[in-house]
């Protein structure tokens, strides 16, 4: 057993205690005040310096230095919870009514703290600077942009992040070059008709019939306009219209989401959306308005960093597996638009998918994820390719 592995196992009880404390006190996006205070305290107790960036919630800390000319790499964890009533029955279940760490961001926070403790023990050996990003508001897909605006990614040569993955066993890490998670856009469609008596439809214009045709026609974009070798998901998730059995209403409103793994496909589907909605609405004598809610882009992993990640995983005693991409979104993708990045899935042997009220994970995954991040940071600071990226950036 290597020293890093031994140190990570020694930390395990502490990391479990941290994760449970966070789990019991979940806070929603942009409300992570107590979570931030707790993270600050754990870091300060370990002698890790807090960096000053203007973030109302969330926190940036740093280890090492660039005085020797080494690069800066960033490790990121998200810290927010979801508006879900927990149903796990765990002894450390959420004490906050209607709030739950149902995406495992408590696990991510504890993992990054673990990596920070491991790296603190090795701070003198660091060949550059490690910036620790405890990011707020991932679930609203706005936190990464807040961090970017704060300047915390300035000067960073490579950024790394992870998500727990219930369907991968503890001890494994899913690492993949290219697209790992989807662009997650939202939409709202408003259809205007003319209300009338349900028995006299010809005296009005029925928006519900139009809405029904739009739902069906939108699926034809995926089947007819997206190549069979590419993929896209269009889901209409809400339809609201009418309030009585014998009245044709004057309006129908629909909401939904589009998921794509490729910017080209994303653009094409969006174009077709507007055309299909306009066309169907006008064919049925109605008008419709499309409101597009631009979400995070796809998570696109740098091939070189994926290679580095695989090496680090093996050195840290994790088994590397090829992950199946997820059509969920992740605002880590915004960082990857600025600097090369790698996002991985850490196996947590869970029984439920993300965002389920019964979501759980196996805490034995904590030392694995902590030492993987620590090893990755150590290796990245010595990576010739990353150092070269830095030189180019300086020029
Ligand atoms: Zn989530
Ligand atoms: Zn998540």
mmCIF file of N, CA, C and O in Angstrom, residues 285-359:
data_model
loop_
_atom_site.group_PDB
_atom_site.id
_atom_site.type_symbol
_atom_site.label_atom_id
_atom_site.label_comp_id
_atom_site.label_asym_id
_atom_site.label_seq_id
_atom_site.Cartn_x
_atom_site.Cartn_y
_atom_site.Cartn_z
ATOM 1 N N UNK A 285 -53.906 27.621 -36.957
ATOM 2 C CA UNK A 285 -54.538 28.929 -36.780
ATOM 3 C C UNK A 285 -54.265 29.565 -35.412
ATOM 4 O O UNK A 285 -55.039 30.380 -34.923
ATOM 5 N N UNK A 286 -53.189 29.144 -34.767
ATOM 6 C CA UNK A 286 -52.819 29.721 -33.470
ATOM 7 C C UNK A 286 -51.487 30.430 -33.613
ATOM 8 O O UNK A 286 -50.837 30.353 -34.666
ATOM 9 N N UNK A 287 -51.052 31.084 -32.553
ATOM 10 C CA UNK A 287 -49.688 31.606 -32.518
ATOM 11 C C UNK A 287 -48.987 30.993 -31.312
ATOM 12 O O UNK A 287 -49.626 30.696 -30.299
ATOM 13 N N UNK A 288 -47.672 30.822 -31.447
ATOM 14 C CA UNK A 288 -46.918 30.233 -30.341
ATOM 15 C C UNK A 288 -45.605 30.984 -30.174
ATOM 16 O O UNK A 288 -45.008 31.437 -31.162
ATOM 17 N N UNK A 289 -45.183 31.121 -28.936
ATOM 18 C CA UNK A 289 -43.906 31.796 -28.635
ATOM 19 C C UNK A 289 -42.982 30.811 -27.928
ATOM 20 O O UNK A 289 -43.406 30.094 -27.011
ATOM 21 N N UNK A 290 -41.742 30.808 -28.372
ATOM 22 C CA UNK A 290 -40.741 29.930 -27.761
ATOM 23 C C UNK A 290 -39.794 30.776 -26.910
ATOM 24 O O UNK A 290 -39.226 31.752 -27.395
ATOM 25 N N UNK A 291 -39.643 30.404 -25.647
ATOM 26 C CA UNK A 291 -38.649 31.050 -24.776
ATOM 27 C C UNK A 291 -37.553 30.028 -24.508
ATOM 28 O O UNK A 291 -37.833 28.955 -23.966
ATOM 29 N N UNK A 292 -36.352 30.359 -24.900
ATOM 30 C CA UNK A 292 -35.246 29.421 -24.749
ATOM 31 C C UNK A 292 -34.470 29.726 -23.480
ATOM 32 O O UNK A 292 -34.129 30.882 -23.222
ATOM 33 N N UNK A 293 -34.209 28.716 -22.676
ATOM 34 C CA UNK A 293 -33.444 28.906 -21.439
ATOM 35 C C UNK A 293 -32.112 28.184 -21.626
ATOM 36 O O UNK A 293 -32.027 26.963 -21.502
ATOM 37 N N UNK A 294 -31.105 28.982 -21.972
ATOM 38 C CA UNK A 294 -29.799 28.422 -22.307
ATOM 39 C C UNK A 294 -29.141 27.841 -21.057
ATOM 40 O O UNK A 294 -28.921 28.554 -20.084
ATOM 41 N N UNK A 295 -28.837 26.570 -21.063
ATOM 42 C CA UNK A 295 -28.192 25.930 -19.910
ATOM 43 C C UNK A 295 -26.709 25.747 -20.151
ATOM 44 O O UNK A 295 -26.151 26.308 -21.088
ATOM 45 N N UNK A 296 -26.060 24.949 -19.302
ATOM 46 C CA UNK A 296 -24.635 24.718 -19.488
ATOM 47 C C UNK A 296 -24.354 23.932 -20.772
ATOM 48 O O UNK A 296 -25.187 23.126 -21.198
ATOM 49 N N UNK A 297 -23.187 24.174 -21.374
ATOM 50 C CA UNK A 297 -22.786 23.397 -22.559
ATOM 51 C C UNK A 297 -22.454 21.960 -22.161
ATOM 52 O O UNK A 297 -22.462 21.629 -20.971
ATOM 53 N N UNK A 298 -22.143 21.089 -23.137
ATOM 54 C CA UNK A 298 -21.757 19.726 -22.765
ATOM 55 C C UNK A 298 -20.426 19.692 -22.007
ATOM 56 O O UNK A 298 -19.571 20.554 -22.234
ATOM 57 N N UNK A 299 -20.281 18.712 -21.134
ATOM 58 C CA UNK A 299 -18.994 18.478 -20.464
ATOM 59 C C UNK A 299 -18.097 17.781 -21.477
ATOM 60 O O UNK A 299 -18.378 16.640 -21.870
ATOM 61 N N UNK A 300 -17.051 18.468 -21.923
ATOM 62 C CA UNK A 300 -16.154 17.926 -22.945
ATOM 63 C C UNK A 300 -14.756 17.775 -22.351
ATOM 64 O O UNK A 300 -14.095 18.773 -22.041
ATOM 65 N N UNK A 301 -14.346 16.539 -22.176
ATOM 66 C CA UNK A 301 -13.064 16.285 -21.527
ATOM 67 C C UNK A 301 -11.895 16.359 -22.493
ATOM 68 O O UNK A 301 -11.936 15.814 -23.597
ATOM 69 N N UNK A 302 -10.847 17.031 -22.029
ATOM 70 C CA UNK A 302 -9.612 17.164 -22.781
ATOM 71 C C UNK A 302 -8.937 15.790 -22.878
ATOM 72 O O UNK A 302 -8.736 15.124 -21.858
ATOM 73 N N UNK A 303 -8.576 15.327 -24.096
ATOM 74 C CA UNK A 303 -7.991 13.981 -24.244
ATOM 75 C C UNK A 303 -6.712 13.794 -23.445
ATOM 76 O O UNK A 303 -6.492 12.746 -22.829
ATOM 77 N N UNK A 304 -5.890 14.828 -23.435
ATOM 78 C CA UNK A 304 -4.622 14.738 -22.716
ATOM 79 C C UNK A 304 -4.848 14.604 -21.211
ATOM 80 O O UNK A 304 -4.219 13.798 -20.525
ATOM 81 N N UNK A 305 -5.804 15.386 -20.706
ATOM 82 C CA UNK A 305 -6.083 15.311 -19.271
ATOM 83 C C UNK A 305 -6.775 13.991 -18.914
ATOM 84 O O UNK A 305 -6.599 13.478 -17.811
ATOM 85 N N UNK A 306 -7.546 13.446 -19.857
ATOM 86 C CA UNK A 306 -8.165 12.144 -19.600
ATOM 87 C C UNK A 306 -7.068 11.095 -19.416
ATOM 88 O O UNK A 306 -7.139 10.237 -18.526
ATOM 89 N N UNK A 307 -6.022 11.168 -20.234
ATOM 90 C CA UNK A 307 -4.878 10.254 -20.116
ATOM 91 C C UNK A 307 -4.186 10.432 -18.769
ATOM 92 O O UNK A 307 -3.858 9.458 -18.076
ATOM 93 N N UNK A 308 -4.004 11.689 -18.396
ATOM 94 C CA UNK A 308 -3.374 11.996 -17.104
ATOM 95 C C UNK A 308 -4.223 11.440 -15.954
ATOM 96 O O UNK A 308 -3.707 10.885 -14.983
ATOM 97 N N UNK A 309 -5.541 11.588 -16.096
ATOM 98 C CA UNK A 309 -6.465 11.104 -15.062
ATOM 99 C C UNK A 309 -6.373 9.596 -14.896
ATOM 100 O O UNK A 309 -6.377 9.084 -13.770
ATOM 101 N N UNK A 310 -6.260 8.887 -16.009
ATOM 102 C CA UNK A 310 -6.165 7.422 -15.940
ATOM 103 C C UNK A 310 -4.892 6.997 -15.213
ATOM 104 O O UNK A 310 -4.912 6.096 -14.378
ATOM 105 N N UNK A 311 -3.800 7.680 -15.518
ATOM 106 C CA UNK A 311 -2.525 7.359 -14.843
ATOM 107 C C UNK A 311 -2.626 7.618 -13.347
ATOM 108 O O UNK A 311 -2.195 6.808 -12.531
ATOM 109 N N UNK A 312 -3.215 8.770 -13.009
ATOM 110 C CA UNK A 312 -3.333 9.137 -11.587
ATOM 111 C C UNK A 312 -4.219 8.128 -10.861
ATOM 112 O O UNK A 312 -3.935 7.737 -9.726
ATOM 113 N N UNK A 313 -5.304 7.710 -11.530
ATOM 114 C CA UNK A 313 -6.225 6.756 -10.905
ATOM 115 C C UNK A 313 -5.506 5.452 -10.600
ATOM 116 O O UNK A 313 -5.640 4.897 -9.498
ATOM 117 N N UNK A 314 -4.717 4.986 -11.568
ATOM 118 C CA UNK A 314 -4.008 3.725 -11.347
ATOM 119 C C UNK A 314 -2.971 3.870 -10.236
ATOM 120 O O UNK A 314 -2.852 3.007 -9.368
ATOM 121 N N UNK A 315 -2.280 5.008 -10.247
ATOM 122 C CA UNK A 315 -1.271 5.240 -9.193
ATOM 123 C C UNK A 315 -1.925 5.311 -7.817
ATOM 124 O O UNK A 315 -1.322 4.943 -6.814
ATOM 125 N N UNK A 316 -3.181 5.781 -7.768
ATOM 126 C CA UNK A 316 -3.868 5.925 -6.480
ATOM 127 C C UNK A 316 -4.653 4.662 -6.105
ATOM 128 O O UNK A 316 -5.367 4.645 -5.108
ATOM 129 N N UNK A 317 -4.538 3.621 -6.939
ATOM 130 C CA UNK A 317 -5.182 2.345 -6.596
ATOM 131 C C UNK A 317 -6.659 2.279 -6.926
ATOM 132 O O UNK A 317 -7.414 1.565 -6.262
ATOM 133 N N UNK A 318 -7.097 3.012 -7.954
ATOM 134 C CA UNK A 318 -8.485 2.920 -8.409
ATOM 135 C C UNK A 318 -8.523 2.182 -9.747
ATOM 136 O O UNK A 318 -7.574 2.260 -10.533
ATOM 137 N N UNK A 319 -9.603 1.488 -9.982
ATOM 138 C CA UNK A 319 -9.765 0.800 -11.256
ATOM 139 C C UNK A 319 -10.445 1.749 -12.244
ATOM 140 O O UNK A 319 -11.509 2.302 -11.941
ATOM 141 N N UNK A 320 -9.838 1.942 -13.413
ATOM 142 C CA UNK A 320 -10.410 2.844 -14.411
ATOM 143 C C UNK A 320 -11.406 2.084 -15.280
ATOM 144 O O UNK A 320 -11.104 0.998 -15.778
ATOM 145 N N UNK A 321 -12.599 2.644 -15.442
ATOM 146 C CA UNK A 321 -13.595 2.037 -16.329
ATOM 147 C C UNK A 321 -14.069 3.075 -17.339
ATOM 148 O O UNK A 321 -13.890 4.281 -17.138
ATOM 149 N N UNK A 322 -14.638 2.589 -18.438
ATOM 150 C CA UNK A 322 -15.166 3.480 -19.475
ATOM 151 C C UNK A 322 -16.605 3.845 -19.078
ATOM 152 O O UNK A 322 -17.474 2.959 -19.042
ATOM 153 N N UNK A 323 -16.870 5.095 -18.749
ATOM 154 C CA UNK A 323 -18.222 5.423 -18.291
ATOM 155 C C UNK A 323 -19.195 5.618 -19.446
ATOM 156 O O UNK A 323 -18.802 6.024 -20.540
ATOM 157 N N UNK A 324 -20.455 5.313 -19.198
ATOM 158 C CA UNK A 324 -21.508 5.649 -20.154
ATOM 159 C C UNK A 324 -21.822 7.127 -19.947
ATOM 160 O O UNK A 324 -22.046 7.554 -18.814
ATOM 161 N N UNK A 325 -21.814 7.939 -21.007
ATOM 162 C CA UNK A 325 -22.122 9.361 -20.822
ATOM 163 C C UNK A 325 -23.511 9.545 -20.208
ATOM 164 O O UNK A 325 -24.412 8.731 -20.411
ATOM 165 N N UNK A 326 -23.671 10.616 -19.456
ATOM 166 C CA UNK A 326 -24.951 10.908 -18.809
ATOM 167 C C UNK A 326 -25.629 12.081 -19.512
ATOM 168 O O UNK A 326 -24.968 13.071 -19.848
ATOM 169 N N UNK A 327 -26.950 11.972 -19.721
ATOM 170 C CA UNK A 327 -27.652 13.095 -20.356
ATOM 171 C C UNK A 327 -28.057 14.159 -19.342
ATOM 172 O O UNK A 327 -28.764 15.104 -19.664
ATOM 173 N N UNK A 328 -27.582 14.020 -18.110
ATOM 174 C CA UNK A 328 -27.742 15.110 -17.138
ATOM 175 C C UNK A 328 -26.760 16.230 -17.501
ATOM 176 O O UNK A 328 -25.791 16.000 -18.226
ATOM 177 N N UNK A 329 -27.033 17.417 -17.010
ATOM 178 C CA UNK A 329 -26.141 18.556 -17.255
ATOM 179 C C UNK A 329 -25.246 18.798 -16.052
ATOM 180 O O UNK A 329 -25.491 18.282 -14.965
ATOM 181 N N UNK A 330 -24.200 19.597 -16.246
ATOM 182 C CA UNK A 330 -23.222 19.865 -15.187
ATOM 183 C C UNK A 330 -22.578 21.201 -15.516
ATOM 184 O O UNK A 330 -22.020 21.357 -16.609
ATOM 185 N N UNK A 331 -22.648 22.154 -14.584
ATOM 186 C CA UNK A 331 -22.110 23.469 -14.952
ATOM 187 C C UNK A 331 -20.586 23.535 -14.898
ATOM 188 O O UNK A 331 -19.988 24.559 -15.224
ATOM 189 N N UNK A 332 -19.933 22.428 -14.552
ATOM 190 C CA UNK A 332 -18.471 22.312 -14.692
ATOM 191 C C UNK A 332 -18.068 22.636 -16.139
ATOM 192 O O UNK A 332 -16.968 23.109 -16.401
ATOM 193 N N UNK A 333 -18.999 22.358 -17.063
ATOM 194 C CA UNK A 333 -18.732 22.590 -18.490
ATOM 195 C C UNK A 333 -18.357 24.055 -18.774
ATOM 196 O O UNK A 333 -17.591 24.322 -19.708
ATOM 197 N N UNK A 334 -18.863 24.981 -17.973
ATOM 198 C CA UNK A 334 -18.504 26.397 -18.192
ATOM 199 C C UNK A 334 -17.006 26.631 -17.953
ATOM 200 O O UNK A 334 -16.390 27.443 -18.638
ATOM 201 N N UNK A 335 -16.432 25.924 -16.980
ATOM 202 C CA UNK A 335 -14.980 26.057 -16.755
ATOM 203 C C UNK A 335 -14.217 25.546 -17.973
ATOM 204 O O UNK A 335 -13.203 26.096 -18.372
ATOM 205 N N UNK A 336 -14.723 24.433 -18.526
ATOM 206 C CA UNK A 336 -14.013 23.815 -19.657
ATOM 207 C C UNK A 336 -14.065 24.678 -20.908
ATOM 208 O O UNK A 336 -13.304 24.440 -21.840
ATOM 209 N N UNK A 337 -14.972 25.648 -20.930
ATOM 210 C CA UNK A 337 -14.960 26.599 -22.052
ATOM 211 C C UNK A 337 -13.796 27.579 -21.912
ATOM 212 O O UNK A 337 -13.391 28.214 -22.876
ATOM 213 N N UNK A 338 -13.282 27.716 -20.676
ATOM 214 C CA UNK A 338 -12.209 28.679 -20.416
ATOM 215 C C UNK A 338 -10.831 28.026 -20.400
ATOM 216 O O UNK A 338 -9.872 28.592 -20.912
ATOM 217 N N UNK A 339 -10.742 26.857 -19.745
ATOM 218 C CA UNK A 339 -9.443 26.172 -19.643
ATOM 219 C C UNK A 339 -9.661 24.678 -19.864
ATOM 220 O O UNK A 339 -10.771 24.186 -19.654
ATOM 221 N N UNK A 340 -8.606 23.944 -20.266
ATOM 222 C CA UNK A 340 -8.779 22.497 -20.438
ATOM 223 C C UNK A 340 -9.204 21.873 -19.116
ATOM 224 O O UNK A 340 -8.722 22.270 -18.049
ATOM 225 N N UNK A 341 -10.120 20.917 -19.189
ATOM 226 C CA UNK A 341 -10.627 20.321 -17.951
ATOM 227 C C UNK A 341 -10.927 18.849 -18.095
ATOM 228 O O UNK A 341 -11.043 18.313 -19.203
ATOM 229 N N UNK A 342 -11.026 18.197 -16.949
ATOM 230 C CA UNK A 342 -11.395 16.781 -16.910
ATOM 231 C C UNK A 342 -12.425 16.589 -15.798
ATOM 232 O O UNK A 342 -12.203 16.993 -14.659
ATOM 233 N N UNK A 343 -13.549 15.969 -16.168
ATOM 234 C CA UNK A 343 -14.597 15.652 -15.209
ATOM 235 C C UNK A 343 -14.778 14.144 -15.215
ATOM 236 O O UNK A 343 -14.856 13.536 -16.284
ATOM 237 N N UNK A 344 -14.797 13.538 -14.034
ATOM 238 C CA UNK A 344 -14.858 12.068 -13.960
ATOM 239 C C UNK A 344 -16.007 11.617 -13.065
ATOM 240 O O UNK A 344 -16.541 12.404 -12.285
ATOM 241 N N UNK A 345 -16.358 10.348 -13.202
ATOM 242 C CA UNK A 345 -17.369 9.733 -12.340
ATOM 243 C C UNK A 345 -16.675 8.794 -11.352
ATOM 244 O O UNK A 345 -15.958 7.878 -11.762
ATOM 245 N N UNK A 346 -16.934 9.017 -10.060
ATOM 246 C CA UNK A 346 -16.369 8.147 -9.024
ATOM 247 C C UNK A 346 -17.437 7.139 -8.586
ATOM 248 O O UNK A 346 -18.560 7.531 -8.266
ATOM 249 N N UNK A 347 -17.078 5.880 -8.590
ATOM 250 C CA UNK A 347 -18.036 4.832 -8.208
ATOM 251 C C UNK A 347 -18.418 4.925 -6.741
ATOM 252 O O UNK A 347 -17.555 5.034 -5.874
ATOM 253 N N UNK A 348 -19.747 4.900 -6.472
ATOM 254 C CA UNK A 348 -20.204 5.000 -5.084
ATOM 255 C C UNK A 348 -21.213 3.908 -4.719
ATOM 256 O O UNK A 348 -21.838 3.986 -3.657
ATOM 257 N N UNK A 349 -21.401 2.923 -5.590
ATOM 258 C CA UNK A 349 -22.288 1.781 -5.282
ATOM 259 C C UNK A 349 -23.626 2.213 -4.678
ATOM 260 O O UNK A 349 -24.055 1.677 -3.658
ATOM 261 N N UNK A 350 -24.280 3.150 -5.310
ATOM 262 C CA UNK A 350 -25.571 3.628 -4.801
ATOM 263 C C UNK A 350 -26.713 2.740 -5.283
ATOM 264 O O UNK A 350 -26.548 1.927 -6.195
ATOM 265 N N UNK A 351 -27.859 2.899 -4.650
ATOM 266 C CA UNK A 351 -29.004 2.090 -5.066
ATOM 267 C C UNK A 351 -30.012 2.907 -5.862
ATOM 268 O O UNK A 351 -30.909 2.343 -6.494
ATOM 269 N N UNK A 352 -29.913 4.230 -5.807
ATOM 270 C CA UNK A 352 -30.859 5.104 -6.512
ATOM 271 C C UNK A 352 -30.108 6.067 -7.409
ATOM 272 O O UNK A 352 -28.956 6.384 -7.155
ATOM 273 N N UNK A 353 -30.795 6.563 -8.402
ATOM 274 C CA UNK A 353 -30.205 7.579 -9.280
ATOM 275 C C UNK A 353 -30.122 8.918 -8.542
ATOM 276 O O UNK A 353 -30.781 9.129 -7.530
ATOM 277 N N UNK A 354 -29.318 9.824 -9.096
ATOM 278 C CA UNK A 354 -29.239 11.196 -8.589
ATOM 279 C C UNK A 354 -30.658 11.786 -8.494
ATOM 280 O O UNK A 354 -31.516 11.497 -9.316
ATOM 281 N N UNK A 355 -30.864 12.633 -7.518
ATOM 282 C CA UNK A 355 -32.103 13.417 -7.328
ATOM 283 C C UNK A 355 -33.279 12.575 -6.851
ATOM 284 O O UNK A 355 -34.421 13.022 -6.917
ATOM 285 N N UNK A 356 -33.023 11.359 -6.404
ATOM 286 C CA UNK A 356 -34.099 10.513 -5.866
ATOM 287 C C UNK A 356 -34.189 10.748 -4.352
ATOM 288 O O UNK A 356 -33.158 10.885 -3.688
ATOM 289 N N UNK A 357 -35.399 10.779 -3.773
ATOM 290 C CA UNK A 357 -35.505 11.009 -2.311
ATOM 291 C C UNK A 357 -34.861 9.904 -1.473
ATOM 292 O O UNK A 357 -34.555 10.107 -0.301
ATOM 293 N N UNK A 358 -34.613 8.749 -2.121
ATOM 294 C CA UNK A 358 -33.949 7.660 -1.402
ATOM 295 C C UNK A 358 -32.477 7.531 -1.773
ATOM 296 O O UNK A 358 -31.836 6.525 -1.473
ATOM 297 N N UNK A 359 -31.921 8.577 -2.413
ATOM 298 C CA UNK A 359 -30.524 8.541 -2.878
ATOM 299 C C UNK A 359 -29.543 8.282 -1.720
ATOM 300 O O UNK A 359 -29.580 8.969 -0.704
#
